[in-house]
mmCIF file of C-alpha atoms in Angstrom:
data_model
loop_
_atom_site.group_PDB
_atom_site.id
_atom_site.type_symbol
_atom_site.label_atom_id
_atom_site.label_comp_id
_atom_site.label_asym_id
_atom_site.label_seq_id
_atom_site.Cartn_x
_atom_site.Cartn_y
_atom_site.Cartn_z
ATOM 1 C CA MET A 224 -3.845 -26.528 64.828
ATOM 2 C CA ALA A 225 -2.480 -29.283 62.533
ATOM 3 C CA LYS A 226 -5.325 -28.604 60.389
ATOM 4 C CA GLU A 227 -4.552 -24.171 60.507
ATOM 5 C CA ASN A 228 -0.304 -26.007 59.827
ATOM 6 C CA ASN A 229 -1.195 -27.468 56.706
ATOM 7 C CA ASP A 230 -3.364 -24.497 55.250
ATOM 8 C CA GLN A 231 -0.627 -21.938 56.080
ATOM 9 C CA GLN A 232 2.373 -24.624 53.985
ATOM 10 C CA SER A 233 -0.030 -24.731 51.547
ATOM 11 C CA GLU A 234 -0.127 -20.703 50.689
ATOM 12 C CA GLN A 235 4.064 -20.690 51.685
ATOM 13 C CA ALA A 236 4.511 -22.979 49.092
ATOM 14 C CA SER A 237 1.902 -21.396 46.059
ATOM 15 C CA VAL A 238 3.115 -18.512 47.186
ATOM 16 C CA GLN A 239 6.690 -19.933 46.817
ATOM 17 C CA VAL A 240 6.393 -21.145 43.556
ATOM 18 C CA GLN A 241 4.920 -17.901 41.831
ATOM 19 C CA PRO A 242 7.587 -16.262 40.022
ATOM 20 C CA LYS A 243 8.370 -12.319 41.265
ATOM 21 C CA VAL A 244 7.910 -10.030 38.186
ATOM 22 C CA GLN A 245 9.199 -6.847 38.106
ATOM 23 C CA PRO A 246 6.775 -3.660 37.749
ATOM 24 C CA ILE A 247 7.310 -1.635 34.603
ATOM 25 C CA SER A 248 8.704 1.830 35.085
ATOM 26 C CA ASP A 249 6.595 4.767 34.025
ATOM 27 C CA LEU A 250 9.372 5.706 31.737
ATOM 28 C CA THR A 251 9.168 2.840 30.138
ATOM 29 C CA LYS A 252 5.338 3.506 29.428
ATOM 30 C CA VAL A 253 6.150 6.697 28.239
ATOM 31 C CA LEU A 254 8.556 5.284 25.944
ATOM 32 C CA LEU A 255 6.042 2.591 24.861
ATOM 33 C CA LEU A 256 3.334 5.161 24.273
ATOM 34 C CA ILE A 257 5.770 7.581 22.182
ATOM 35 C CA ALA A 258 7.311 4.508 19.843
ATOM 36 C CA ALA A 259 3.389 3.740 19.407
ATOM 37 C CA ALA A 260 1.938 6.917 18.479
ATOM 38 C CA MET A 261 4.807 7.607 15.972
ATOM 39 C CA LEU A 262 4.247 3.430 14.127
ATOM 40 C CA VAL A 263 0.331 4.323 14.028
ATOM 41 C CA LEU A 264 1.823 8.504 12.711
ATOM 42 C CA ALA A 265 3.674 6.647 10.237
ATOM 43 C CA MET A 266 1.513 4.022 9.243
ATOM 44 C CA ALA A 267 -1.608 7.029 8.844
ATOM 45 C CA ILE A 268 0.618 9.442 6.417
ATOM 46 C CA THR A 269 1.617 6.329 4.180
ATOM 47 C CA ALA A 270 -1.559 4.918 3.585
ATOM 48 C CA THR A 271 -2.755 8.729 2.521
ATOM 49 C CA LEU A 272 0.163 9.289 0.246
ATOM 50 C CA TYR A 273 -0.599 6.264 -0.920
ATOM 51 C CA ALA A 274 -4.248 6.672 -0.732
ATOM 52 C CA LEU A 275 -3.619 9.867 -2.838
ATOM 53 C CA GLY A 276 -0.957 8.916 -5.515
ATOM 54 C CA VAL A 277 2.056 10.259 -4.689
ATOM 55 C CA PHE A 278 4.125 7.409 -5.368
ATOM 56 C CA ASP A 279 2.023 6.887 -8.324
ATOM 57 C CA SER A 280 3.463 9.835 -10.124
ATOM 58 C CA ALA A 281 6.558 10.016 -9.174
ATOM 59 C CA ALA A 282 6.532 6.957 -11.110
ATOM 60 C CA ALA A 283 4.440 8.508 -14.070
ATOM 61 C CA ASP A 284 7.230 12.382 -14.031
ATOM 62 C CA LEU A 285 9.839 9.742 -13.859
ATOM 63 C CA GLU A 286 8.126 8.653 -17.262
ATOM 64 C CA ALA A 287 7.466 11.707 -18.763
ATOM 65 C CA PHE A 288 10.902 12.677 -19.430
ATOM 66 C CA ASP A 289 11.819 9.191 -22.273
ATOM 67 C CA ASP A 290 11.327 11.506 -24.482
ATOM 68 C CA THR A 291 11.132 7.749 -26.902
ATOM 69 C CA PRO A 292 8.658 8.262 -29.112
ATOM 70 C CA GLY A 293 5.285 6.341 -28.622
ATOM 71 C CA GLN A 294 6.806 4.652 -25.615
ATOM 72 C CA GLN A 295 4.212 3.110 -23.350
ATOM 73 C CA MET A 296 4.138 3.109 -19.493
ATOM 74 C CA THR A 297 4.894 -0.434 -18.086
ATOM 75 C CA ASP A 298 0.790 -0.804 -16.898
ATOM 76 C CA GLY A 299 -0.434 0.728 -20.947
ATOM 77 C CA LYS A 300 -1.157 3.583 -19.955
ATOM 78 C CA PRO A 301 -0.285 6.364 -22.415
ATOM 79 C CA LYS A 302 2.322 9.447 -21.411
ATOM 80 C CA PRO A 303 0.737 11.542 -19.139
ATOM 81 C CA ALA A 304 -0.415 14.682 -21.333
ATOM 82 C CA MET A 305 1.733 17.576 -21.895
ATOM 83 C CA TYR A 306 -0.667 21.134 -22.663
ATOM 84 C CA PHE A 307 0.671 23.860 -25.016
ATOM 85 C CA PRO A 308 -1.373 26.645 -24.506
ATOM 86 C CA ILE A 309 -1.255 29.113 -28.388
ATOM 87 C CA LYS A 310 -0.761 32.947 -26.828
ATOM 88 C CA PRO A 311 -2.138 35.363 -27.777
ATOM 89 C CA ALA A 312 -5.535 34.308 -28.704
ATOM 90 C CA PHE A 313 -6.720 34.108 -32.320
ATOM 91 C CA VAL A 314 -8.829 37.182 -33.504
ATOM 92 C CA VAL A 315 -10.631 37.290 -37.308
ATOM 93 C CA ASN A 316 -12.682 39.187 -39.175
ATOM 94 C CA PHE A 317 -15.301 38.034 -41.369
ATOM 95 C CA SER A 318 -16.805 40.016 -44.132
ATOM 96 C CA THR A 319 -20.240 39.723 -43.789
ATOM 97 C CA PRO A 320 -23.122 41.795 -45.384
ATOM 98 C CA GLY A 321 -23.847 44.628 -42.903
ATOM 99 C CA ARG A 322 -22.340 44.460 -40.511
ATOM 100 C CA GLN A 323 -18.731 43.984 -38.581
ATOM 101 C CA ARG A 324 -18.513 40.160 -37.219
ATOM 102 C CA PHE A 325 -15.618 38.902 -35.411
ATOM 103 C CA MET A 326 -14.127 35.538 -34.238
ATOM 104 C CA GLN A 327 -11.590 35.428 -31.143
ATOM 105 C CA VAL A 328 -10.455 31.531 -30.551
ATOM 106 C CA GLU A 329 -7.743 30.660 -27.877
ATOM 107 C CA ILE A 330 -6.382 27.105 -28.289
ATOM 108 C CA THR A 331 -4.406 24.988 -26.594
ATOM 109 C CA VAL A 332 -2.451 22.315 -27.875
ATOM 110 C CA LEU A 333 -2.266 18.486 -26.945
ATOM 111 C CA THR A 334 0.713 16.092 -26.503
ATOM 112 C CA ARG A 335 2.492 13.499 -25.016
ATOM 113 C CA GLU A 336 6.073 13.659 -26.721
ATOM 114 C CA MET A 337 8.489 16.550 -25.524
ATOM 115 C CA ASP A 338 9.775 16.532 -28.703
ATOM 116 C CA VAL A 339 6.932 17.628 -30.165
ATOM 117 C CA PHE A 340 6.272 20.014 -27.708
ATOM 118 C CA ASN A 341 9.426 21.397 -27.994
ATOM 119 C CA ALA A 342 9.051 21.214 -32.138
ATOM 120 C CA LEU A 343 5.214 23.195 -31.197
ATOM 121 C CA GLN A 344 7.562 25.897 -29.648
ATOM 122 C CA THR A 345 9.594 25.865 -31.844
ATOM 123 C CA HIS A 346 7.543 26.192 -34.732
ATOM 124 C CA MET A 347 5.252 28.421 -33.156
ATOM 125 C CA PRO A 348 5.061 31.010 -36.298
ATOM 126 C CA LEU A 349 4.710 28.628 -38.957
ATOM 127 C CA ILE A 350 1.384 27.161 -37.027
ATOM 128 C CA LYS A 351 0.319 30.371 -35.973
ATOM 129 C CA ASN A 352 0.121 31.851 -39.864
ATOM 130 C CA ARG A 353 -1.247 28.118 -40.649
ATOM 131 C CA LEU A 354 -4.511 28.856 -38.059
ATOM 132 C CA VAL A 355 -5.156 32.655 -39.341
ATOM 133 C CA MET A 356 -5.009 31.434 -42.529
ATOM 134 C CA LEU A 357 -7.942 28.816 -41.439
ATOM 135 C CA PHE A 358 -10.068 30.831 -38.951
ATOM 136 C CA SER A 359 -10.239 33.685 -41.362
ATOM 137 C CA GLY A 360 -11.311 31.650 -44.253
ATOM 138 C CA GLU A 361 -13.926 29.625 -42.441
ATOM 139 C CA ILE A 362 -17.859 30.975 -43.325
ATOM 140 C CA TYR A 363 -19.674 32.908 -39.928
ATOM 141 C CA ASP A 364 -22.575 31.336 -40.007
ATOM 142 C CA GLU A 365 -21.484 27.744 -40.163
ATOM 143 C CA LEU A 366 -19.692 29.022 -37.291
ATOM 144 C CA GLN A 367 -23.118 29.459 -35.641
ATOM 145 C CA THR A 368 -23.255 25.700 -35.207
ATOM 146 C CA ASN A 369 -21.763 22.966 -32.483
ATOM 147 C CA GLU A 370 -20.853 20.722 -35.889
ATOM 148 C CA GLY A 371 -19.679 23.971 -37.482
ATOM 149 C CA LYS A 372 -17.343 24.525 -34.088
ATOM 150 C CA GLU A 373 -16.751 20.979 -33.811
ATOM 151 C CA LEU A 374 -15.181 20.736 -37.662
ATOM 152 C CA LEU A 375 -13.135 23.527 -37.108
ATOM 153 C CA ARG A 376 -11.598 21.961 -34.110
ATOM 154 C CA LEU A 377 -10.681 19.514 -35.627
ATOM 155 C CA LYS A 378 -9.705 21.209 -39.086
ATOM 156 C CA ALA A 379 -7.134 23.163 -36.812
ATOM 157 C CA LEU A 380 -5.666 19.643 -36.123
ATOM 158 C CA ASP A 381 -5.565 18.496 -39.116
ATOM 159 C CA ALA A 382 -3.761 21.929 -40.333
ATOM 160 C CA MET A 383 -1.018 21.424 -37.467
ATOM 161 C CA GLN A 384 0.366 17.539 -37.380
ATOM 162 C CA GLN A 385 1.025 18.450 -40.873
ATOM 163 C CA VAL A 386 2.956 20.977 -39.713
ATOM 164 C CA MET A 387 4.240 18.722 -37.440
ATOM 165 C CA GLN A 388 4.675 16.417 -40.488
ATOM 166 C CA GLN A 389 6.465 18.566 -42.545
ATOM 167 C CA GLU A 390 9.220 20.101 -39.726
ATOM 168 C CA ILE A 391 9.612 16.860 -37.925
ATOM 169 C CA ALA A 392 8.581 14.412 -39.597
ATOM 170 C CA LYS A 393 5.574 13.232 -36.845
ATOM 171 C CA PRO A 394 2.095 14.784 -36.639
ATOM 172 C CA GLY A 395 2.827 14.378 -32.723
ATOM 173 C CA VAL A 396 -0.017 16.130 -31.704
ATOM 174 C CA GLU A 397 -2.575 14.862 -30.236
ATOM 175 C CA GLU A 398 -5.491 17.241 -29.406
ATOM 176 C CA VAL A 399 -6.251 20.662 -30.366
ATOM 177 C CA LEU A 400 -8.764 22.670 -27.938
ATOM 178 C CA PHE A 401 -11.019 25.344 -27.963
ATOM 179 C CA THR A 402 -10.175 27.333 -24.205
ATOM 180 C CA SER A 403 -12.363 30.172 -25.055
ATOM 181 C CA PHE A 404 -14.321 30.670 -28.654
ATOM 182 C CA VAL A 405 -16.385 33.591 -28.886
ATOM 183 C CA MET A 406 -18.172 35.075 -31.522
ATOM 184 C CA GLN A 407 -19.879 38.820 -32.292
#
């Protein structure tokens, strides 16, 4: 019996030593789960936007409105490209014996400077005149090859850079792109 009293006393002592823990209420559990889910959702959205480059494009958009010529972004990359389509398409007739020949060309100009972009709009009649004169002076058979088309593209680039140099004192046009080229 003395042994039983010792066992009971030791059980009571061990029960008394353990602190009482308040159970977490159901409402508290639900609130903790909602907070954790919102945190995970916010992290997932931020990671997705970062992976898509949304934060990079915002910085690039701010840099694109800087009108300082030749200004580079801080990481050494060039400014974003601005494309200026020249509408309507150029249509030129060729004088060839026996058959009427023509060429239709759609052109888009690439620049990276806002002042050049604005100058393209302002001086478009002069640019169109130079390009029509250039295109109508070409030989139909030479334009049949890829080399002939590339040479014409380079001539058009040179003509546009000359107009920009003459009007705003810098070439400004980086590329002339043929977005459609039809010959018949």
